[in-house]
């Protein structure tokens, strides 16, 4: 059954962006006023890049922390895993409680930036492993109010262009993911090492700036209006769970879960794939190569967002899944390629693996009423991230035995996503954007 909808709206067509002409997304009544300026989308994208710097910047200084606190190599896993666990806990709490839909999401974003900046800034003075782990858990929980809540804000500010807006935002996150590899390469090229404490404090400063930007921007006027007219009973329910009663949301979310089985595992494997092909790579060259192969996903997301305006989010998601599935299937058979061609293949695979990521969120947002979008996206993100953690834990250790053939175990992820998007199509006539005509 469909979840009861308390906000009057027409049901969006499957595959259409919210508010796109010919569809009836939750913001379709105000396209004309909000499309006059796309500046809020750029502000949110920059704020997302600055805010998620808390997530990735410490990865570039793990060696310094290891020396400072006399840590064993195995201890570093606690520092990297703590923020992931904190993020999972935070997204589950926000998604299940409906906090992002009960209060002003921009205030929640700003508050999480403040808490995350403080916990990150204290890291150099933690003194030992376990206080540092506690701080990283706190930082991870704060990030749960930055990344998925930022997506909810983007949906509100980009009616009719949600696929493009979310592509801009996720592209910034991809660049942030690649950043530690770039910082490491830069440090080694300079030969003097990073002023690592300043790097961590700089990340905290960027997070504070992100919070100020979003606090000043606020939520989109239509979202505030929808909240003011929502029944009080809405807030008393597990809002995020309601979204899974919506058939189209289940399709998009399930496809996203298949996508997440592949994405983070591929990113983690890219340096190993480079080393397998070029065993004599220097540390600096390897770091630069990994940075470039991951960072290419940022422009890929932006290109996918631009194409979604004419092809529709569903079609872009299908193309991305089909392309990355093909790369999974072919990689074990192409390990003999000359180095330049293999690098080009890995770059293509990396781009295809992430180009669809923002489009899943656009499809999910289109399926939901405005009063549960934030909780739905946050809960979807929590489950997807749990899938990626499982994939990393299960698949990465298999590399030493399977090598390139590991790609065939990654393959079921994008294939499952394709199946979710292809089955049980609605009876309603699709628009040209949905069919790709």
mmCIF file of C-alpha atoms in Angstrom, residues 50-432:
data_model
loop_
_atom_site.group_PDB
_atom_site.id
_atom_site.type_symbol
_atom_site.label_atom_id
_atom_site.label_comp_id
_atom_site.label_asym_id
_atom_site.label_seq_id
_atom_site.Cartn_x
_atom_site.Cartn_y
_atom_site.Cartn_z
ATOM 1 C CA UNK A 50 33.424 22.295 2.797
ATOM 2 C CA UNK A 51 31.304 20.334 5.281
ATOM 3 C CA UNK A 52 32.385 16.894 4.110
ATOM 4 C CA UNK A 53 36.044 17.931 4.387
ATOM 5 C CA UNK A 54 35.603 16.715 7.979
ATOM 6 C CA UNK A 55 35.103 13.230 6.619
ATOM 7 C CA UNK A 56 38.150 12.848 4.428
ATOM 8 C CA UNK A 57 40.880 15.280 5.495
ATOM 9 C CA UNK A 58 42.151 13.268 8.525
ATOM 10 C CA UNK A 59 42.855 10.340 6.191
ATOM 11 C CA UNK A 60 45.786 12.325 4.836
ATOM 12 C CA UNK A 61 47.446 12.603 8.270
ATOM 13 C CA UNK A 62 47.027 9.085 9.618
ATOM 14 C CA UNK A 63 50.780 8.497 9.403
ATOM 15 C CA UNK A 64 51.453 11.546 11.563
ATOM 16 C CA UNK A 65 48.971 10.336 14.171
ATOM 17 C CA UNK A 66 50.555 6.878 14.085
ATOM 18 C CA UNK A 67 53.970 8.344 14.878
ATOM 19 C CA UNK A 68 52.635 10.784 17.494
ATOM 20 C CA UNK A 69 50.700 8.168 19.481
ATOM 21 C CA UNK A 70 52.883 5.100 18.681
ATOM 22 C CA UNK A 71 49.979 3.314 17.041
ATOM 23 C CA UNK A 72 50.137 -0.061 15.377
ATOM 24 C CA UNK A 73 49.068 -0.367 11.767
ATOM 25 C CA UNK A 74 45.944 -2.271 12.829
ATOM 26 C CA UNK A 75 44.948 0.643 15.085
ATOM 27 C CA UNK A 76 44.498 2.918 12.086
ATOM 28 C CA UNK A 77 41.455 0.899 11.070
ATOM 29 C CA UNK A 78 39.686 2.121 14.190
ATOM 30 C CA UNK A 79 40.262 5.736 13.218
ATOM 31 C CA UNK A 80 38.975 5.265 9.674
ATOM 32 C CA UNK A 81 36.115 2.988 10.690
ATOM 33 C CA UNK A 82 34.914 5.142 13.583
ATOM 34 C CA UNK A 83 33.689 7.958 11.361
ATOM 35 C CA UNK A 84 31.882 5.456 9.125
ATOM 36 C CA UNK A 85 30.157 3.892 12.112
ATOM 37 C CA UNK A 86 29.236 7.304 13.476
ATOM 38 C CA UNK A 87 27.789 8.305 10.114
ATOM 39 C CA UNK A 88 25.678 5.146 10.008
ATOM 40 C CA UNK A 89 24.353 5.740 13.534
ATOM 41 C CA UNK A 90 23.603 9.376 12.766
ATOM 42 C CA UNK A 91 21.752 8.701 9.521
ATOM 43 C CA UNK A 92 19.642 5.997 11.155
ATOM 44 C CA UNK A 93 18.752 8.351 14.019
ATOM 45 C CA UNK A 94 17.833 11.255 11.721
ATOM 46 C CA UNK A 95 16.056 9.061 9.181
ATOM 47 C CA UNK A 96 13.935 7.163 11.687
ATOM 48 C CA UNK A 97 13.099 10.146 13.892
ATOM 49 C CA UNK A 98 12.189 12.428 10.986
ATOM 50 C CA UNK A 99 14.312 15.198 12.494
ATOM 51 C CA UNK A 100 15.205 16.696 9.091
ATOM 52 C CA UNK A 101 11.496 17.125 8.343
ATOM 53 C CA UNK A 102 10.370 18.236 11.788
ATOM 54 C CA UNK A 103 12.722 21.200 12.130
ATOM 55 C CA UNK A 104 14.363 23.653 9.739
ATOM 56 C CA UNK A 105 16.883 21.485 7.858
ATOM 57 C CA UNK A 106 19.248 24.420 7.314
ATOM 58 C CA UNK A 107 19.517 24.893 11.092
ATOM 59 C CA UNK A 108 20.176 21.171 11.529
ATOM 60 C CA UNK A 109 22.883 21.346 8.843
ATOM 61 C CA UNK A 110 24.520 24.360 10.538
ATOM 62 C CA UNK A 111 24.409 22.767 13.997
ATOM 63 C CA UNK A 112 26.004 19.575 12.706
ATOM 64 C CA UNK A 113 28.721 21.612 11.009
ATOM 65 C CA UNK A 114 29.472 23.287 14.338
ATOM 66 C CA UNK A 115 29.622 20.019 16.311
ATOM 67 C CA UNK A 116 31.632 18.309 13.577
ATOM 68 C CA UNK A 117 34.098 21.195 13.351
ATOM 69 C CA UNK A 118 34.704 21.116 17.105
ATOM 70 C CA UNK A 119 35.150 17.327 17.309
ATOM 71 C CA UNK A 120 37.508 17.406 14.334
ATOM 72 C CA UNK A 121 39.542 20.324 15.703
ATOM 73 C CA UNK A 122 40.118 18.463 18.982
ATOM 74 C CA UNK A 123 41.583 15.418 17.214
ATOM 75 C CA UNK A 124 45.281 16.475 17.352
ATOM 76 C CA UNK A 125 44.986 16.894 21.121
ATOM 77 C CA UNK A 126 43.156 13.618 21.816
ATOM 78 C CA UNK A 127 46.403 12.157 23.163
ATOM 79 C CA UNK A 128 45.757 8.500 22.389
ATOM 80 C CA UNK A 129 43.752 6.130 20.230
ATOM 81 C CA UNK A 130 40.471 5.704 22.089
ATOM 82 C CA UNK A 131 39.707 9.381 22.759
ATOM 83 C CA UNK A 132 40.459 9.951 19.077
ATOM 84 C CA UNK A 133 38.066 7.151 18.101
ATOM 85 C CA UNK A 134 35.340 8.753 20.228
ATOM 86 C CA UNK A 135 35.927 12.093 18.504
ATOM 87 C CA UNK A 136 35.762 10.458 15.073
ATOM 88 C CA UNK A 137 32.454 8.773 15.968
ATOM 89 C CA UNK A 138 31.113 12.195 16.927
ATOM 90 C CA UNK A 139 32.371 13.646 13.652
ATOM 91 C CA UNK A 140 30.698 10.831 11.729
ATOM 92 C CA UNK A 141 27.382 11.447 13.462
ATOM 93 C CA UNK A 142 27.685 15.139 12.594
ATOM 94 C CA UNK A 143 28.251 14.274 8.939
ATOM 95 C CA UNK A 144 24.864 12.542 8.953
ATOM 96 C CA UNK A 145 23.358 15.999 9.319
ATOM 97 C CA UNK A 146 25.519 17.426 6.534
ATOM 98 C CA UNK A 147 25.501 15.074 3.545
ATOM 99 C CA UNK A 148 21.921 13.654 3.395
ATOM 100 C CA UNK A 149 20.381 16.782 4.911
ATOM 101 C CA UNK A 150 22.224 18.788 2.268
ATOM 102 C CA UNK A 151 20.516 16.616 -0.348
ATOM 103 C CA UNK A 152 17.128 17.378 1.186
ATOM 104 C CA UNK A 153 17.899 21.110 1.029
ATOM 105 C CA UNK A 154 19.018 20.787 -2.595
ATOM 106 C CA UNK A 155 15.762 19.052 -3.539
ATOM 107 C CA UNK A 156 13.821 21.978 -2.105
ATOM 108 C CA UNK A 157 15.848 24.648 -3.875
ATOM 109 C CA UNK A 158 15.954 23.010 -7.331
ATOM 110 C CA UNK A 159 12.379 22.109 -8.308
ATOM 111 C CA UNK A 160 12.303 20.816 -11.868
ATOM 112 C CA UNK A 161 16.077 20.418 -11.885
ATOM 113 C CA UNK A 162 16.623 18.082 -8.956
ATOM 114 C CA UNK A 163 18.769 15.674 -10.985
ATOM 115 C CA UNK A 164 21.062 18.540 -11.943
ATOM 116 C CA UNK A 165 21.171 20.036 -8.446
ATOM 117 C CA UNK A 166 21.951 16.734 -6.745
ATOM 118 C CA UNK A 167 24.559 15.958 -9.404
ATOM 119 C CA UNK A 168 26.310 19.216 -8.543
ATOM 120 C CA UNK A 169 26.238 18.332 -4.850
ATOM 121 C CA UNK A 170 27.370 14.693 -5.180
ATOM 122 C CA UNK A 171 30.093 15.754 -7.617
ATOM 123 C CA UNK A 172 31.533 17.936 -4.871
ATOM 124 C CA UNK A 173 31.424 14.987 -2.482
ATOM 125 C CA UNK A 174 33.339 12.854 -4.993
ATOM 126 C CA UNK A 175 36.039 15.512 -5.198
ATOM 127 C CA UNK A 176 36.206 15.462 -1.422
ATOM 128 C CA UNK A 177 36.626 11.688 -1.496
ATOM 129 C CA UNK A 178 39.626 12.040 -3.799
ATOM 130 C CA UNK A 179 41.140 14.880 -1.768
ATOM 131 C CA UNK A 180 43.233 12.795 0.697
ATOM 132 C CA UNK A 181 45.117 11.153 -2.174
ATOM 133 C CA UNK A 182 45.831 14.572 -3.669
ATOM 134 C CA UNK A 183 46.995 15.983 -0.335
ATOM 135 C CA UNK A 184 49.284 13.030 0.206
ATOM 136 C CA UNK A 185 50.829 13.420 -3.240
ATOM 137 C CA UNK A 186 51.285 17.162 -2.710
ATOM 138 C CA UNK A 187 52.968 16.562 0.630
ATOM 139 C CA UNK A 188 55.438 14.099 -0.876
ATOM 140 C CA UNK A 189 56.163 16.354 -3.834
ATOM 141 C CA UNK A 190 57.035 19.198 -1.453
ATOM 142 C CA UNK A 191 59.293 16.845 0.459
ATOM 143 C CA UNK A 192 58.768 18.593 3.783
ATOM 144 C CA UNK A 193 55.525 16.983 4.927
ATOM 145 C CA UNK A 194 52.246 18.625 5.723
ATOM 146 C CA UNK A 195 51.632 20.957 8.594
ATOM 147 C CA UNK A 196 49.080 18.341 9.555
ATOM 148 C CA UNK A 197 47.566 20.117 12.538
ATOM 149 C CA UNK A 198 46.911 23.143 10.380
ATOM 150 C CA UNK A 199 45.289 20.879 7.801
ATOM 151 C CA UNK A 200 42.854 19.496 10.352
ATOM 152 C CA UNK A 201 42.066 22.941 11.745
ATOM 153 C CA UNK A 202 41.586 24.211 8.208
ATOM 154 C CA UNK A 203 39.002 21.497 7.579
ATOM 155 C CA UNK A 204 37.161 22.548 10.727
ATOM 156 C CA UNK A 205 37.214 26.161 9.550
ATOM 157 C CA UNK A 206 35.728 25.140 6.210
ATOM 158 C CA UNK A 207 32.963 23.222 8.009
ATOM 159 C CA UNK A 208 32.119 26.293 10.069
ATOM 160 C CA UNK A 209 31.935 28.364 6.891
ATOM 161 C CA UNK A 210 29.647 25.734 5.352
ATOM 162 C CA UNK A 211 27.326 25.978 8.330
ATOM 163 C CA UNK A 212 27.180 29.774 8.074
ATOM 164 C CA UNK A 213 26.428 29.641 4.335
ATOM 165 C CA UNK A 214 23.538 27.212 4.755
ATOM 166 C CA UNK A 215 22.211 28.910 7.885
ATOM 167 C CA UNK A 216 22.005 32.176 5.948
ATOM 168 C CA UNK A 217 20.411 30.434 2.944
ATOM 169 C CA UNK A 218 17.709 28.626 4.907
ATOM 170 C CA UNK A 219 15.168 26.198 3.547
ATOM 171 C CA UNK A 220 13.304 26.796 0.303
ATOM 172 C CA UNK A 221 10.086 28.809 0.816
ATOM 173 C CA UNK A 222 7.925 25.965 -0.510
ATOM 174 C CA UNK A 223 9.333 23.558 2.058
ATOM 175 C CA UNK A 224 8.591 25.963 4.896
ATOM 176 C CA UNK A 225 5.056 26.360 3.597
ATOM 177 C CA UNK A 226 4.551 22.595 3.344
ATOM 178 C CA UNK A 227 5.750 22.146 6.927
ATOM 179 C CA UNK A 228 3.420 24.836 8.228
ATOM 180 C CA UNK A 229 0.434 23.064 6.649
ATOM 181 C CA UNK A 230 1.446 19.509 7.592
ATOM 182 C CA UNK A 231 -0.752 17.826 10.262
ATOM 183 C CA UNK A 232 0.812 17.534 13.694
ATOM 184 C CA UNK A 233 0.328 13.745 13.573
ATOM 185 C CA UNK A 234 2.937 13.475 10.831
ATOM 186 C CA UNK A 235 5.755 14.255 13.242
ATOM 187 C CA UNK A 236 4.722 11.492 15.655
ATOM 188 C CA UNK A 237 5.453 8.663 13.203
ATOM 189 C CA UNK A 238 8.627 6.987 11.989
ATOM 190 C CA UNK A 239 8.652 9.221 8.930
ATOM 191 C CA UNK A 240 11.566 7.562 7.169
ATOM 192 C CA UNK A 241 9.898 4.139 7.326
ATOM 193 C CA UNK A 242 6.790 5.565 5.635
ATOM 194 C CA UNK A 243 8.755 6.112 2.436
ATOM 195 C CA UNK A 244 9.239 2.364 1.955
ATOM 196 C CA UNK A 245 5.467 1.995 1.571
ATOM 197 C CA UNK A 246 5.780 3.986 -1.656
ATOM 198 C CA UNK A 247 6.421 1.656 -4.587
ATOM 199 C CA UNK A 248 8.482 4.069 -6.692
ATOM 200 C CA UNK A 249 10.653 4.976 -3.708
ATOM 201 C CA UNK A 250 11.354 1.297 -3.050
ATOM 202 C CA UNK A 251 12.477 0.843 -6.663
ATOM 203 C CA UNK A 252 14.846 3.805 -6.619
ATOM 204 C CA UNK A 253 16.197 3.026 -3.142
ATOM 205 C CA UNK A 254 16.780 -0.639 -3.966
ATOM 206 C CA UNK A 255 18.631 0.308 -7.155
ATOM 207 C CA UNK A 256 20.752 2.674 -5.042
ATOM 208 C CA UNK A 257 21.622 -0.174 -2.661
ATOM 209 C CA UNK A 258 22.904 -2.260 -5.574
ATOM 210 C CA UNK A 259 24.938 0.729 -6.752
ATOM 211 C CA UNK A 260 26.485 1.090 -3.287
ATOM 212 C CA UNK A 261 27.662 -2.545 -3.335
ATOM 213 C CA UNK A 262 30.000 -1.496 -6.141
ATOM 214 C CA UNK A 263 30.977 2.144 -5.644
ATOM 215 C CA UNK A 264 33.072 2.375 -2.473
ATOM 216 C CA UNK A 265 34.668 -1.019 -3.064
ATOM 217 C CA UNK A 266 35.769 0.137 -6.517
ATOM 218 C CA UNK A 267 37.248 3.325 -5.059
ATOM 219 C CA UNK A 268 39.141 1.306 -2.458
ATOM 220 C CA UNK A 269 40.420 -1.094 -5.128
ATOM 221 C CA UNK A 270 41.645 1.511 -7.616
ATOM 222 C CA UNK A 271 45.117 1.928 -6.027
ATOM 223 C CA UNK A 272 45.455 -1.869 -5.870
ATOM 224 C CA UNK A 273 44.435 -2.169 -9.511
ATOM 225 C CA UNK A 274 47.066 0.400 -10.470
ATOM 226 C CA UNK A 275 49.747 -1.458 -8.502
ATOM 227 C CA UNK A 276 48.748 -4.775 -10.042
ATOM 228 C CA UNK A 277 49.339 -3.302 -13.489
ATOM 229 C CA UNK A 278 52.383 -1.194 -12.551
ATOM 230 C CA UNK A 279 54.156 -2.769 -9.540
ATOM 231 C CA UNK A 280 57.035 -0.273 -9.630
ATOM 232 C CA UNK A 281 54.872 2.826 -9.140
ATOM 233 C CA UNK A 282 56.225 5.265 -6.596
ATOM 234 C CA UNK A 283 54.042 6.260 -3.663
ATOM 235 C CA UNK A 284 53.628 9.754 -5.075
ATOM 236 C CA UNK A 285 52.616 8.562 -8.526
ATOM 237 C CA UNK A 286 50.212 6.034 -7.039
ATOM 238 C CA UNK A 287 48.570 8.733 -4.907
ATOM 239 C CA UNK A 288 48.229 11.057 -7.912
ATOM 240 C CA UNK A 289 46.783 8.230 -10.000
ATOM 241 C CA UNK A 290 44.226 7.297 -7.352
ATOM 242 C CA UNK A 291 43.279 10.959 -6.929
ATOM 243 C CA UNK A 292 42.693 11.408 -10.666
ATOM 244 C CA UNK A 293 40.725 8.168 -11.063
ATOM 245 C CA UNK A 294 38.361 9.004 -8.197
ATOM 246 C CA UNK A 295 38.091 12.743 -8.902
ATOM 247 C CA UNK A 296 36.920 12.108 -12.465
ATOM 248 C CA UNK A 297 33.618 11.101 -10.898
ATOM 249 C CA UNK A 298 32.903 14.730 -10.007
ATOM 250 C CA UNK A 299 32.665 16.002 -13.616
ATOM 251 C CA UNK A 300 30.893 12.745 -14.507
ATOM 252 C CA UNK A 301 28.155 13.538 -11.974
ATOM 253 C CA UNK A 302 27.797 17.050 -13.367
ATOM 254 C CA UNK A 303 27.539 15.741 -16.919
ATOM 255 C CA UNK A 304 24.930 13.213 -15.822
ATOM 256 C CA UNK A 305 22.950 15.945 -14.096
ATOM 257 C CA UNK A 306 22.964 18.084 -17.234
ATOM 258 C CA UNK A 307 21.854 15.127 -19.371
ATOM 259 C CA UNK A 308 19.104 14.267 -16.892
ATOM 260 C CA UNK A 309 17.302 17.454 -17.899
ATOM 261 C CA UNK A 310 16.585 15.978 -21.320
ATOM 262 C CA UNK A 311 16.850 12.213 -20.739
ATOM 263 C CA UNK A 312 15.371 11.979 -17.255
ATOM 264 C CA UNK A 313 16.982 10.715 -14.051
ATOM 265 C CA UNK A 314 15.807 7.152 -14.583
ATOM 266 C CA UNK A 315 17.504 6.857 -17.970
ATOM 267 C CA UNK A 316 20.802 8.301 -16.655
ATOM 268 C CA UNK A 317 20.709 5.872 -13.720
ATOM 269 C CA UNK A 318 20.121 2.948 -16.088
ATOM 270 C CA UNK A 319 22.961 4.010 -18.377
ATOM 271 C CA UNK A 320 25.352 4.369 -15.436
ATOM 272 C CA UNK A 321 24.439 0.962 -14.007
ATOM 273 C CA UNK A 322 24.676 -0.731 -17.401
ATOM 274 C CA UNK A 323 28.052 0.880 -18.103
ATOM 275 C CA UNK A 324 29.602 -0.010 -14.766
ATOM 276 C CA UNK A 325 28.193 -3.558 -14.961
ATOM 277 C CA UNK A 326 29.863 -3.934 -18.351
ATOM 278 C CA UNK A 327 33.157 -2.730 -16.880
ATOM 279 C CA UNK A 328 32.833 -5.222 -14.008
ATOM 280 C CA UNK A 329 32.320 -8.032 -16.500
ATOM 281 C CA UNK A 330 35.196 -6.987 -18.777
ATOM 282 C CA UNK A 331 37.913 -6.018 -16.284
ATOM 283 C CA UNK A 332 39.230 -9.550 -15.550
ATOM 284 C CA UNK A 333 39.502 -10.135 -19.298
ATOM 285 C CA UNK A 334 41.375 -6.884 -19.974
ATOM 286 C CA UNK A 335 44.144 -7.049 -17.388
ATOM 287 C CA UNK A 336 46.635 -7.601 -20.232
ATOM 288 C CA UNK A 337 45.910 -4.200 -21.805
ATOM 289 C CA UNK A 338 48.804 -1.752 -22.231
ATOM 290 C CA UNK A 339 49.088 0.590 -19.279
ATOM 291 C CA UNK A 340 47.621 3.733 -20.956
ATOM 292 C CA UNK A 341 44.579 1.811 -22.186
ATOM 293 C CA UNK A 342 44.059 0.148 -18.820
ATOM 294 C CA UNK A 343 44.179 3.514 -17.032
ATOM 295 C CA UNK A 344 41.648 4.894 -19.517
ATOM 296 C CA UNK A 345 39.408 1.880 -18.847
ATOM 297 C CA UNK A 346 39.639 2.380 -15.071
ATOM 298 C CA UNK A 347 38.822 6.075 -15.493
ATOM 299 C CA UNK A 348 35.743 5.190 -17.542
ATOM 300 C CA UNK A 349 34.662 2.616 -14.967
ATOM 301 C CA UNK A 350 35.101 5.099 -12.105
ATOM 302 C CA UNK A 351 33.029 7.712 -13.940
ATOM 303 C CA UNK A 352 30.232 5.287 -14.836
ATOM 304 C CA UNK A 353 30.097 3.894 -11.295
ATOM 305 C CA UNK A 354 29.186 7.290 -9.806
ATOM 306 C CA UNK A 355 27.382 9.147 -12.606
ATOM 307 C CA UNK A 356 24.091 7.558 -11.510
ATOM 308 C CA UNK A 357 24.476 8.247 -7.781
ATOM 309 C CA UNK A 358 22.661 11.612 -7.602
ATOM 310 C CA UNK A 359 19.938 10.394 -9.939
ATOM 311 C CA UNK A 360 18.809 7.706 -7.487
ATOM 312 C CA UNK A 361 18.215 10.431 -4.899
ATOM 313 C CA UNK A 362 16.356 12.515 -7.483
ATOM 314 C CA UNK A 363 14.077 9.557 -8.247
ATOM 315 C CA UNK A 364 13.506 8.863 -4.558
ATOM 316 C CA UNK A 365 12.691 12.502 -3.845
ATOM 317 C CA UNK A 366 10.254 12.576 -6.771
ATOM 318 C CA UNK A 367 8.369 9.638 -5.296
ATOM 319 C CA UNK A 368 7.883 11.202 -1.848
ATOM 320 C CA UNK A 369 5.689 14.010 -0.536
ATOM 321 C CA UNK A 370 7.564 17.084 0.622
ATOM 322 C CA UNK A 371 6.946 16.347 4.303
ATOM 323 C CA UNK A 372 9.081 13.174 4.340
ATOM 324 C CA UNK A 373 11.772 13.850 1.721
ATOM 325 C CA UNK A 374 14.529 14.601 4.243
ATOM 326 C CA UNK A 375 13.874 11.519 6.357
ATOM 327 C CA UNK A 376 13.474 9.277 3.304
ATOM 328 C CA UNK A 377 16.762 10.364 1.740
ATOM 329 C CA UNK A 378 18.610 10.098 5.052
ATOM 330 C CA UNK A 379 17.342 6.586 5.741
ATOM 331 C CA UNK A 380 18.108 5.537 2.160
ATOM 332 C CA UNK A 381 21.627 6.887 2.649
ATOM 333 C CA UNK A 382 22.015 4.993 5.929
ATOM 334 C CA UNK A 383 21.073 1.634 4.415
ATOM 335 C CA UNK A 384 23.158 2.269 1.303
ATOM 336 C CA UNK A 385 26.161 3.136 3.412
ATOM 337 C CA UNK A 386 25.685 -0.043 5.459
ATOM 338 C CA UNK A 387 25.706 -2.009 2.182
ATOM 339 C CA UNK A 388 28.953 -0.313 1.161
ATOM 340 C CA UNK A 389 30.566 -1.121 4.520
ATOM 341 C CA UNK A 390 29.553 -4.772 4.123
ATOM 342 C CA UNK A 391 30.970 -4.809 0.609
ATOM 343 C CA UNK A 392 34.275 -3.362 1.798
ATOM 344 C CA UNK A 393 34.572 -5.817 4.685
ATOM 345 C CA UNK A 394 33.724 -8.851 2.552
ATOM 346 C CA UNK A 395 35.349 -8.066 -0.794
ATOM 347 C CA UNK A 396 38.569 -6.136 -0.146
ATOM 348 C CA UNK A 397 40.269 -9.049 1.724
ATOM 349 C CA UNK A 398 39.502 -11.283 -1.278
ATOM 350 C CA UNK A 399 41.714 -9.208 -3.592
ATOM 351 C CA UNK A 400 44.880 -11.033 -2.545
ATOM 352 C CA UNK A 401 43.383 -14.360 -3.689
ATOM 353 C CA UNK A 402 41.121 -13.383 -6.586
ATOM 354 C CA UNK A 403 42.848 -10.323 -8.024
ATOM 355 C CA UNK A 404 41.052 -8.963 -11.083
ATOM 356 C CA UNK A 405 38.409 -11.723 -10.918
ATOM 357 C CA UNK A 406 37.001 -9.988 -7.834
ATOM 358 C CA UNK A 407 35.156 -7.696 -10.263
ATOM 359 C CA UNK A 408 32.751 -10.543 -11.009
ATOM 360 C CA UNK A 409 31.687 -10.576 -7.351
ATOM 361 C CA UNK A 410 31.082 -6.816 -7.536
ATOM 362 C CA UNK A 411 28.985 -7.307 -10.683
ATOM 363 C CA UNK A 412 25.729 -8.415 -8.950
ATOM 364 C CA UNK A 413 25.407 -4.927 -7.416
ATOM 365 C CA UNK A 414 24.845 -2.927 -10.629
ATOM 366 C CA UNK A 415 22.887 -5.833 -12.174
ATOM 367 C CA UNK A 416 20.495 -5.791 -9.219
ATOM 368 C CA UNK A 417 20.130 -2.023 -9.612
ATOM 369 C CA UNK A 418 19.248 -2.441 -13.280
ATOM 370 C CA UNK A 419 16.641 -5.050 -12.431
ATOM 371 C CA UNK A 420 15.048 -2.735 -9.844
ATOM 372 C CA UNK A 421 14.723 0.077 -12.381
ATOM 373 C CA UNK A 422 13.505 -2.178 -15.193
ATOM 374 C CA UNK A 423 10.786 -4.199 -13.477
ATOM 375 C CA UNK A 424 7.190 -3.310 -12.652
ATOM 376 C CA UNK A 425 6.972 -0.216 -14.791
ATOM 377 C CA UNK A 426 3.925 1.991 -14.148
ATOM 378 C CA UNK A 427 0.993 1.870 -16.520
ATOM 379 C CA UNK A 428 1.015 5.641 -17.013
ATOM 380 C CA UNK A 429 2.397 6.924 -20.303
ATOM 381 C CA UNK A 430 6.005 8.013 -20.014
ATOM 382 C CA UNK A 431 7.270 11.339 -21.190
ATOM 383 C CA UNK A 432 9.950 11.813 -23.859
#
